Short mmCIF file of C-alpha atoms in Angstrom, two decimals:
data_model
loop_
_atom_site.label_atom_id
_atom_site.label_comp_id
_atom_site.label_asym_id
_atom_site.label_seq_id
_atom_site.Cartn_x
_atom_site.Cartn_y
_atom_site.Cartn_z
CA MET A 1 -109.52 49.68 -95.30
CA VAL A 2 -108.64 51.70 -98.40
CA ARG A 3 -104.92 51.21 -97.71
CA LYS A 4 -105.43 47.45 -97.30
CA ASN A 5 -107.35 47.23 -100.59
CA ARG A 6 -104.63 49.22 -102.34
CA HIS A 7 -101.97 46.83 -101.03
CA ASN A 8 -103.97 43.83 -102.20
CA LEU A 9 -104.52 45.37 -105.64
CA ILE A 10 -100.81 46.13 -106.06
CA LEU A 11 -99.92 42.59 -104.96
CA ILE A 12 -102.36 41.10 -107.48
CA LEU A 13 -100.96 43.30 -110.25
CA ILE A 14 -97.39 42.27 -109.35
CA ILE A 15 -98.29 38.57 -109.45
CA ILE A 16 -100.24 38.87 -112.72
CA ALA A 17 -97.48 40.91 -114.41
CA SER A 18 -94.85 38.39 -113.34
CA LEU A 19 -97.00 35.49 -114.55
CA ILE A 20 -97.52 37.15 -117.95
CA VAL A 21 -93.76 37.61 -118.39
CA LYS A 22 -93.19 33.94 -117.53
CA ILE A 23 -95.83 32.73 -119.97
CA VAL A 24 -94.37 34.95 -122.72
CA LEU A 25 -90.96 33.39 -121.98
CA ILE A 26 -92.43 29.87 -122.19
CA VAL A 27 -94.28 30.55 -125.46
CA LYS A 28 -91.31 32.35 -127.05
CA TYR A 29 -88.46 30.01 -126.11
CA LYS A 30 -90.30 26.67 -125.89
CA ASN A 31 -87.83 23.76 -125.65
CA ASN A 32 -84.86 26.10 -125.68
CA LEU A 33 -85.67 26.34 -121.98
CA THR A 34 -83.30 23.54 -121.06
CA LEU A 35 -79.88 23.20 -119.48
CA SER A 36 -79.31 19.78 -121.11
CA SER A 37 -78.33 18.47 -117.70
CA ASP A 38 -80.36 17.14 -114.76
CA ASP A 39 -83.51 18.51 -116.37
CA LEU A 40 -83.31 15.92 -119.15
CA ASN A 41 -82.99 13.13 -116.58
CA TYR A 42 -86.05 14.41 -114.72
CA VAL A 43 -88.04 14.40 -117.97
CA LYS A 44 -86.78 10.90 -118.82
CA SER A 45 -87.67 9.70 -115.32
CA ALA A 46 -91.22 11.06 -115.60
CA VAL A 47 -91.77 9.67 -119.11
CA VAL A 48 -90.63 6.17 -118.09
CA LEU A 49 -92.81 6.39 -114.98
CA VAL A 50 -95.85 7.18 -117.15
CA LYS A 51 -95.15 4.61 -119.86
CA ARG A 52 -93.65 1.72 -117.90
CA GLY A 53 -94.44 2.42 -114.25
CA ILE A 54 -90.75 2.19 -113.29
CA TYR A 55 -89.01 4.89 -111.30
CA ILE A 56 -85.60 5.51 -112.90
CA PHE A 57 -83.24 8.46 -113.29
CA HIS A 58 -79.98 7.84 -115.16
CA ASN A 59 -80.38 4.34 -116.55
CA LEU A 60 -83.57 3.21 -118.24
CA ASN A 61 -83.64 -0.27 -116.67
CA GLU A 62 -82.31 0.55 -113.22
CA PRO A 63 -84.71 1.51 -110.40
CA THR A 64 -83.24 4.60 -108.82
CA VAL A 65 -82.59 5.92 -105.34
CA PHE A 66 -80.49 8.72 -106.81
CA VAL A 67 -83.23 11.33 -106.46
CA THR A 68 -86.24 11.58 -104.18
CA PRO A 69 -89.62 11.10 -105.89
CA VAL A 70 -91.73 14.25 -105.47
CA TYR A 71 -90.55 16.21 -108.51
CA PRO A 72 -90.43 13.28 -110.98
CA PHE A 73 -93.91 12.22 -109.80
CA PHE A 74 -95.13 15.81 -110.23
CA LEU A 75 -93.85 15.80 -113.83
CA ALA A 76 -95.30 12.34 -114.42
CA LEU A 77 -98.73 13.57 -113.32
CA VAL A 78 -98.53 16.49 -115.75
CA PHE A 79 -97.39 14.18 -118.57
CA LYS A 80 -100.19 11.76 -117.77
CA LEU A 81 -102.72 14.55 -118.24
CA PHE A 82 -101.16 16.40 -121.19
CA GLY A 83 -98.95 13.81 -122.89
CA THR A 84 -95.21 13.22 -122.88
CA GLY A 85 -94.50 15.34 -125.95
CA PHE A 86 -94.25 19.08 -126.53
CA ALA A 87 -97.71 19.81 -125.08
CA GLY A 88 -96.80 18.05 -121.84
CA LEU A 89 -93.54 19.96 -121.51
CA GLN A 90 -95.25 23.30 -122.11
CA ALA A 91 -98.01 22.40 -119.65
CA ALA A 92 -95.39 21.59 -117.01
CA ARG A 93 -93.72 24.95 -117.61
CA ILE A 94 -97.01 26.86 -117.34
CA ILE A 95 -97.93 25.00 -114.14
CA GLN A 96 -94.51 25.87 -112.73
CA ALA A 97 -95.17 29.52 -113.63
CA VAL A 98 -98.35 29.31 -111.53
CA ILE A 99 -96.41 27.62 -108.70
CA SER A 100 -93.90 30.46 -108.86
CA SER A 101 -96.81 32.92 -108.52
CA VAL A 102 -97.87 31.10 -105.33
CA THR A 103 -94.32 31.59 -104.05
CA ILE A 104 -94.65 35.36 -104.55
CA LEU A 105 -97.84 35.33 -102.47
CA LEU A 106 -96.15 33.25 -99.75
CA VAL A 107 -93.18 35.63 -99.62
CA TYR A 108 -95.67 38.47 -99.14
CA LEU A 109 -97.38 36.59 -96.29
CA ILE A 110 -94.10 35.62 -94.60
CA ALA A 111 -92.75 39.19 -94.82
CA GLY A 112 -96.05 40.50 -93.47
CA LYS A 113 -95.73 38.26 -90.41
CA LEU A 114 -92.11 39.20 -89.81
CA PHE A 115 -92.35 42.93 -90.61
CA ASN A 116 -95.23 44.85 -92.19
CA LYS A 117 -97.18 45.10 -95.44
CA ASN A 118 -94.86 47.65 -97.01
CA VAL A 119 -91.88 45.32 -96.58
CA ALA A 120 -94.08 42.46 -97.78
CA LEU A 121 -95.08 44.30 -100.95
CA LEU A 122 -91.51 45.23 -101.85
CA ALA A 123 -90.32 41.67 -101.15
CA ALA A 124 -93.05 40.32 -103.43
CA PHE A 125 -91.93 42.74 -106.15
CA LEU A 126 -88.26 41.72 -105.84
CA VAL A 127 -89.14 38.03 -106.07
CA ALA A 128 -91.65 38.52 -108.90
CA PHE A 129 -89.14 40.23 -111.18
CA TYR A 130 -85.92 38.54 -110.06
CA VAL A 131 -84.82 37.32 -113.50
CA PRO A 132 -83.70 33.79 -112.50
CA ASN A 133 -87.08 33.32 -110.81
CA ILE A 134 -88.74 34.12 -114.14
CA VAL A 135 -86.45 31.92 -116.23
CA THR A 136 -86.30 28.88 -113.94
CA VAL A 137 -90.01 28.09 -114.38
CA GLY A 138 -89.05 26.90 -117.87
CA TYR A 139 -86.57 24.32 -116.60
CA MET A 140 -87.61 20.81 -115.56
CA LEU A 141 -85.77 21.09 -112.26
CA THR A 142 -86.78 20.91 -108.59
CA GLU A 143 -86.06 24.60 -107.92
CA THR A 144 -89.49 26.11 -108.62
CA LEU A 145 -91.52 23.45 -106.80
CA PHE A 146 -89.13 23.18 -103.86
CA THR A 147 -88.96 26.96 -103.35
CA MET A 148 -92.75 27.07 -103.09
CA LEU A 149 -92.79 24.12 -100.66
CA LEU A 150 -90.10 25.76 -98.53
CA CYS A 151 -92.02 29.04 -98.35
CA LEU A 152 -95.21 27.12 -97.57
CA LEU A 153 -93.43 25.32 -94.73
CA LEU A 154 -92.02 28.57 -93.34
CA TYR A 155 -95.32 30.43 -93.55
CA PHE A 156 -97.33 27.77 -91.75
CA SER A 157 -94.54 27.35 -89.19
CA LEU A 158 -94.77 31.05 -88.35
CA LEU A 159 -98.57 30.83 -88.32
CA PHE A 160 -98.81 27.77 -86.05
CA ALA A 161 -96.02 29.00 -83.76
CA LYS A 162 -98.35 31.67 -82.36
CA LYS A 163 -100.93 29.12 -81.18
CA PRO A 164 -99.21 25.74 -81.37
CA LYS A 165 -101.62 22.80 -81.61
CA LYS A 166 -101.00 19.16 -82.45
CA THR A 167 -103.21 19.29 -85.56
CA GLY A 168 -101.15 22.17 -86.93
CA PHE A 169 -97.92 20.28 -86.34
CA VAL A 170 -99.30 17.18 -88.04
CA PHE A 171 -99.83 19.39 -91.09
CA LEU A 172 -96.27 20.74 -90.71
CA GLY A 173 -95.00 17.15 -90.57
CA VAL A 174 -96.71 16.38 -93.87
CA LEU A 175 -95.31 19.56 -95.47
CA TRP A 176 -91.85 18.79 -94.11
CA ALA A 177 -92.03 15.27 -95.59
CA VAL A 178 -93.16 16.44 -99.03
CA ALA A 179 -90.48 19.17 -99.11
CA THR A 180 -87.83 16.63 -98.04
CA LEU A 181 -88.91 14.20 -100.75
CA CYS A 182 -88.52 17.07 -103.21
CA ARG A 183 -85.08 18.13 -101.96
CA PRO A 184 -83.50 16.24 -99.02
CA THR A 185 -81.46 19.24 -97.84
CA ILE A 186 -84.46 20.37 -95.79
CA ALA A 187 -84.54 17.12 -93.77
CA LEU A 188 -83.19 18.75 -90.58
CA TYR A 189 -85.72 21.60 -90.67
CA PRO A 190 -87.44 20.75 -87.32
CA ILE A 191 -84.20 21.54 -85.46
CA PHE A 192 -84.43 25.16 -86.55
CA LEU A 193 -88.18 25.30 -86.08
CA PHE A 194 -87.92 24.20 -82.45
CA VAL A 195 -84.96 26.50 -81.78
CA TYR A 196 -87.21 29.30 -83.04
CA LEU A 197 -90.13 28.14 -80.88
CA PHE A 198 -87.95 28.10 -77.78
CA TRP A 199 -86.05 31.31 -78.57
CA SER A 200 -88.80 33.54 -79.93
CA GLU A 201 -92.09 32.06 -78.74
CA ARG A 202 -90.86 30.72 -75.36
CA ILE A 203 -92.63 27.39 -75.82
CA LYS A 204 -91.97 24.99 -72.93
CA ILE A 205 -89.70 22.03 -73.63
CA VAL A 206 -92.36 19.46 -72.62
CA GLU A 207 -94.82 21.02 -75.05
CA MET A 208 -92.19 21.07 -77.80
CA ILE A 209 -91.54 17.35 -77.28
CA LYS A 210 -95.25 16.62 -77.77
CA LEU A 211 -95.44 18.81 -80.87
CA GLY A 212 -92.22 17.34 -82.25
CA THR A 213 -93.51 13.81 -81.76
CA VAL A 214 -96.70 14.33 -83.75
CA MET A 215 -94.75 16.20 -86.43
CA PHE A 216 -92.26 13.34 -86.72
CA LEU A 217 -95.01 10.70 -86.84
CA ALA A 218 -96.71 12.58 -89.69
CA PHE A 219 -93.35 12.74 -91.48
CA VAL A 220 -92.85 9.00 -91.07
CA ALA A 221 -96.35 8.25 -92.34
CA VAL A 222 -95.65 10.15 -95.58
CA VAL A 223 -92.07 8.97 -96.14
CA SER A 224 -92.39 5.30 -95.08
CA PRO A 225 -93.66 4.06 -98.50
CA TRP A 226 -90.42 5.44 -99.97
CA TRP A 227 -88.40 3.59 -97.32
CA ILE A 228 -90.22 0.34 -98.02
CA ARG A 229 -89.74 0.70 -101.78
CA ASN A 230 -86.01 1.38 -101.37
CA TYR A 231 -85.55 -1.62 -99.09
CA ARG A 232 -87.31 -3.89 -101.58
CA GLU A 233 -85.09 -2.66 -104.42
CA TYR A 234 -81.72 -2.63 -102.63
CA GLY A 235 -82.10 -4.58 -99.39
CA GLU A 236 -80.94 -1.61 -97.31
CA PHE A 237 -82.55 1.19 -95.36
CA ILE A 238 -82.15 4.28 -97.56
CA PRO A 239 -83.94 7.14 -95.77
CA LEU A 240 -83.87 9.70 -98.59
CA ALA A 241 -81.53 9.40 -101.60
CA ALA A 242 -78.20 7.75 -102.34
CA SER A 243 -76.69 10.58 -104.35
CA SER A 244 -74.35 12.36 -101.95
CA GLY A 245 -71.20 10.73 -103.33
CA ASN A 246 -70.76 12.76 -106.50
CA PRO A 247 -71.35 16.25 -104.99
CA LEU A 248 -69.23 15.29 -101.97
CA LEU A 249 -66.40 14.22 -104.28
CA GLN A 250 -66.71 17.20 -106.63
CA GLY A 251 -66.62 19.47 -103.60
CA THR A 252 -63.18 18.15 -102.63
CA TYR A 253 -61.59 19.88 -105.64
CA VAL A 254 -60.68 23.50 -104.91
CA ASN A 255 -62.72 25.77 -107.20
CA TYR A 256 -64.04 22.49 -108.70
CA GLU A 257 -60.91 22.34 -110.86
CA GLN A 258 -59.85 18.82 -111.80
CA THR A 259 -56.47 18.34 -113.45
CA PRO A 260 -54.46 15.26 -114.47
CA GLU A 261 -52.35 15.88 -111.35
CA ASN A 262 -55.16 15.95 -108.78
CA VAL A 263 -57.98 13.87 -110.23
CA VAL A 264 -58.73 10.51 -108.59
CA TYR A 265 -59.89 7.66 -110.81
CA TYR A 266 -62.15 4.99 -109.39
CA LYS A 267 -64.06 1.96 -110.57
CA LEU A 268 -67.77 2.38 -111.21
CA GLY A 269 -70.12 0.00 -109.42
CA LYS A 270 -72.55 -2.35 -111.16
CA ASN A 271 -75.27 0.24 -110.50
CA ALA A 272 -75.57 3.89 -109.42
CA PHE A 273 -76.14 2.85 -105.79
CA GLU A 274 -72.80 1.03 -105.59
CA THR A 275 -71.01 3.84 -107.47
CA ASN A 276 -72.34 6.32 -104.92
CA LYS A 277 -70.76 4.30 -102.08
CA THR A 278 -67.43 4.31 -103.91
CA GLU A 279 -67.60 8.06 -104.49
CA VAL A 280 -68.30 8.70 -100.80
CA ALA A 281 -65.25 6.61 -99.85
CA VAL A 282 -63.00 8.35 -102.41
CA ALA A 283 -64.25 11.78 -101.27
CA LYS A 284 -63.48 11.03 -97.61
CA MET A 285 -60.00 9.85 -98.61
CA ARG A 286 -59.37 13.06 -100.58
CA ILE A 287 -60.62 15.27 -97.75
CA LYS A 288 -58.20 13.64 -95.27
CA GLU A 289 -55.27 13.91 -97.70
CA GLU A 290 -55.92 17.52 -98.70
CA PHE A 291 -56.33 18.72 -95.11
CA LYS A 292 -52.98 17.11 -94.29
CA LYS A 293 -51.33 18.88 -97.24
CA ASP A 294 -52.67 22.39 -96.56
CA PHE A 295 -55.02 22.57 -93.56
CA TRP A 296 -55.72 26.31 -93.54
CA GLY A 297 -55.93 26.67 -97.31
CA TYR A 298 -58.32 23.74 -97.58
CA LEU A 299 -60.38 25.00 -94.65
CA LYS A 300 -60.65 28.35 -96.45
CA TRP A 301 -62.01 26.54 -99.51
CA TYR A 302 -64.59 24.64 -97.44
CA THR A 303 -65.80 27.81 -95.72
CA ILE A 304 -65.11 31.15 -97.43
CA GLY A 305 -64.52 29.74 -100.92
CA LYS A 306 -67.73 27.72 -101.14
CA THR A 307 -69.78 30.42 -99.40
CA ASN A 308 -68.66 32.91 -102.04
CA LEU A 309 -69.72 30.55 -104.82
CA PHE A 310 -73.03 29.90 -103.07
CA TRP A 311 -74.09 33.54 -102.75
CA ARG A 312 -72.02 35.60 -105.18
CA THR A 313 -72.84 33.81 -108.43
CA VAL A 314 -76.29 33.75 -109.98
CA PHE A 315 -78.41 30.94 -111.43
CA TYR A 316 -78.70 32.47 -114.89
CA TRP A 317 -76.75 30.09 -117.08
CA LYS A 318 -78.48 30.95 -120.36
CA GLY A 319 -79.55 34.40 -121.50
CA PHE A 320 -83.16 35.24 -122.42
CA PHE A 321 -84.89 38.41 -123.67
CA ASN A 322 -81.39 39.78 -124.43
CA ILE A 323 -80.86 40.42 -120.71
CA PRO A 324 -77.09 40.26 -120.10
CA LEU A 325 -75.62 38.21 -117.27
CA SER A 326 -73.92 41.31 -115.85
CA ILE A 327 -77.25 43.07 -115.18
CA VAL A 328 -78.76 39.96 -113.58
CA LEU A 329 -75.67 39.51 -111.43
CA TYR A 330 -75.75 43.15 -110.23
CA ILE A 331 -79.39 42.80 -109.16
CA HIS A 332 -78.65 39.45 -107.52
CA LEU A 333 -75.71 40.86 -105.56
CA PHE A 334 -77.79 43.87 -104.53
CA ILE A 335 -80.38 41.55 -102.98
CA VAL A 336 -77.68 39.42 -101.34
CA TYR A 337 -75.72 42.33 -99.84
CA THR A 338 -78.73 44.33 -98.68
CA GLY A 339 -80.40 41.17 -97.40
CA PHE A 340 -77.49 40.21 -95.18
CA ALA A 341 -77.02 43.84 -94.14
CA GLY A 342 -80.64 43.84 -93.03
CA ILE A 343 -80.02 40.69 -90.98
CA VAL A 344 -76.98 42.29 -89.34
CA MET A 345 -79.08 45.36 -88.48
CA LEU A 346 -81.69 43.11 -86.84
CA LEU A 347 -79.00 41.55 -84.65
CA PHE A 348 -78.94 44.82 -82.72
CA LYS A 349 -82.73 44.95 -82.56
CA GLY A 350 -83.20 41.35 -81.47
CA ILE A 351 -83.06 38.58 -84.04
CA GLY A 352 -85.29 36.06 -82.26
CA LYS A 353 -88.49 36.94 -84.12
CA TYR A 354 -86.70 36.63 -87.46
CA SER A 355 -84.51 33.67 -86.59
CA LEU A 356 -86.37 30.89 -88.45
CA PRO A 357 -85.64 32.00 -92.04
CA VAL A 358 -82.17 33.17 -91.01
CA LEU A 359 -81.34 29.77 -89.49
CA VAL A 360 -82.63 28.01 -92.62
CA MET A 361 -80.39 30.16 -94.85
CA LEU A 362 -77.33 29.56 -92.66
CA TYR A 363 -78.09 25.84 -92.60
CA PHE A 364 -78.33 25.62 -96.40
CA ASN A 365 -75.07 27.54 -96.68
CA ALA A 366 -73.28 25.23 -94.23
CA THR A 367 -74.70 22.05 -95.79
CA HIS A 368 -73.60 22.97 -99.27
CA CYS A 369 -70.16 23.92 -98.01
CA VAL A 370 -69.78 20.25 -97.07
CA TYR A 371 -70.80 19.14 -100.56
CA MET A 372 -71.00 21.43 -103.59
CA ALA A 373 -71.94 25.08 -103.27
CA PHE A 374 -73.08 27.01 -106.30
CA ASP A 375 -75.83 29.37 -107.39
CA ARG A 376 -78.47 26.82 -108.36
CA TYR A 377 -78.51 25.42 -104.84
CA ALA A 378 -78.84 28.93 -103.39
CA PHE A 379 -81.84 29.73 -105.61
CA PRO A 380 -84.51 28.78 -102.99
CA MET A 381 -82.84 31.10 -100.47
CA ILE A 382 -83.22 34.27 -102.56
CA PRO A 383 -86.93 34.83 -101.77
CA LEU A 384 -86.08 34.69 -98.05
CA LEU A 385 -83.15 37.06 -98.49
CA SER A 386 -85.39 39.40 -100.50
CA ILE A 387 -87.53 39.89 -97.38
CA PHE A 388 -84.56 41.19 -95.38
CA SER A 389 -83.36 43.22 -98.36
CA SER A 390 -86.78 44.91 -98.51
CA PHE A 391 -86.65 45.64 -94.79
CA LEU A 392 -83.28 47.39 -95.16
CA ILE A 393 -84.29 49.36 -98.27
CA LEU A 394 -87.42 50.75 -96.60
CA LYS A 395 -85.53 51.41 -93.36
CA VAL A 396 -82.90 53.44 -95.22
CA LEU A 397 -85.56 55.35 -97.16
CA SER A 398 -87.39 56.11 -93.92
CA LEU A 399 -84.23 57.44 -92.29
CA MET A 400 -83.49 59.56 -95.36
CA ARG A 401 -86.99 61.09 -95.26
CA GLU A 402 -86.60 61.93 -91.58
CA LYS A 403 -83.24 63.55 -92.24
CA ILE A 404 -84.70 65.67 -95.08
CA ARG A 405 -87.48 66.92 -92.78
CA PHE A 406 -84.94 68.25 -90.31
#
């Protein structure tokens, strides 16, 4: 009991300390917490939604299907309550700092289910003071909210897997839908969930079909208003977002380097939806041509090259608190290398119990190798990798202690 209370106290202190650092960051840097990129479009989208009731992204008078609605609607709700000016932006940042604190708690709970409370506590510490996790709460981007939703989905999946009931999987269907409408990459999540249920929990196929059906129906119930809205606007069934063209095309350039010799020019459509179709077509053409020119070299880019960019760079594009990029990168690479080393070690122990987060990480890696792979897209994976990093660190320390005794 005393040990449990001590763990809980340490966890609370970790979360509070991390939250204080984030709030200090928000108060100190204010609107300097911007990348002047997608974040500005998300703010613009939310402001227009509040003031005019139109859902846009790039163009002020063009209803968008470029991004899914959860994050812009989240920002719009904050702006509705606190205003669309400086106060609203700061409120959004502080709320994201709280959301990030929930993620720390969820990482602790997930690690506790997979390993033990010592691993859980160390994983929570790594996530709480991982510098990009502190900084990113200040950006108006999907990363903070989506990472929390992903961890929420994983935690309840592990929880309900032990005693699977239809009501639990209805809840998972709702979570899956909300997470997908925040970032569509997670759309295929049930595949990995049911692989885990069959592999680790030995759930019968007939039972999995029943659970999968109720989960899918819950998903459809949440997402269908988005489908209906998209059909009304564009006369087509658009299940999630029509924005794959640009990242697919950018991903065709090795190391993302465009030169006058290799760049392909194309005509923009009358709206972003039509332009996206053109970009998909141009990307497919480039992929075919480049594989014909240098099959093995291009395959290396689409596998090893993009994987390196996904994991071995860090989402710390602007410096804060005078913390140099080199230090942040060293810590990031430490988590990445020890995390994957921990996964490799578990392969010899039996990976089934740990397969769900591992499958999700491999899936994100593979998906972004098809499109664009860089550190920002890997950001939601770092809390999961921190769990396996913590396992390895404590395992090594335990072995060292045993060796010293003898």
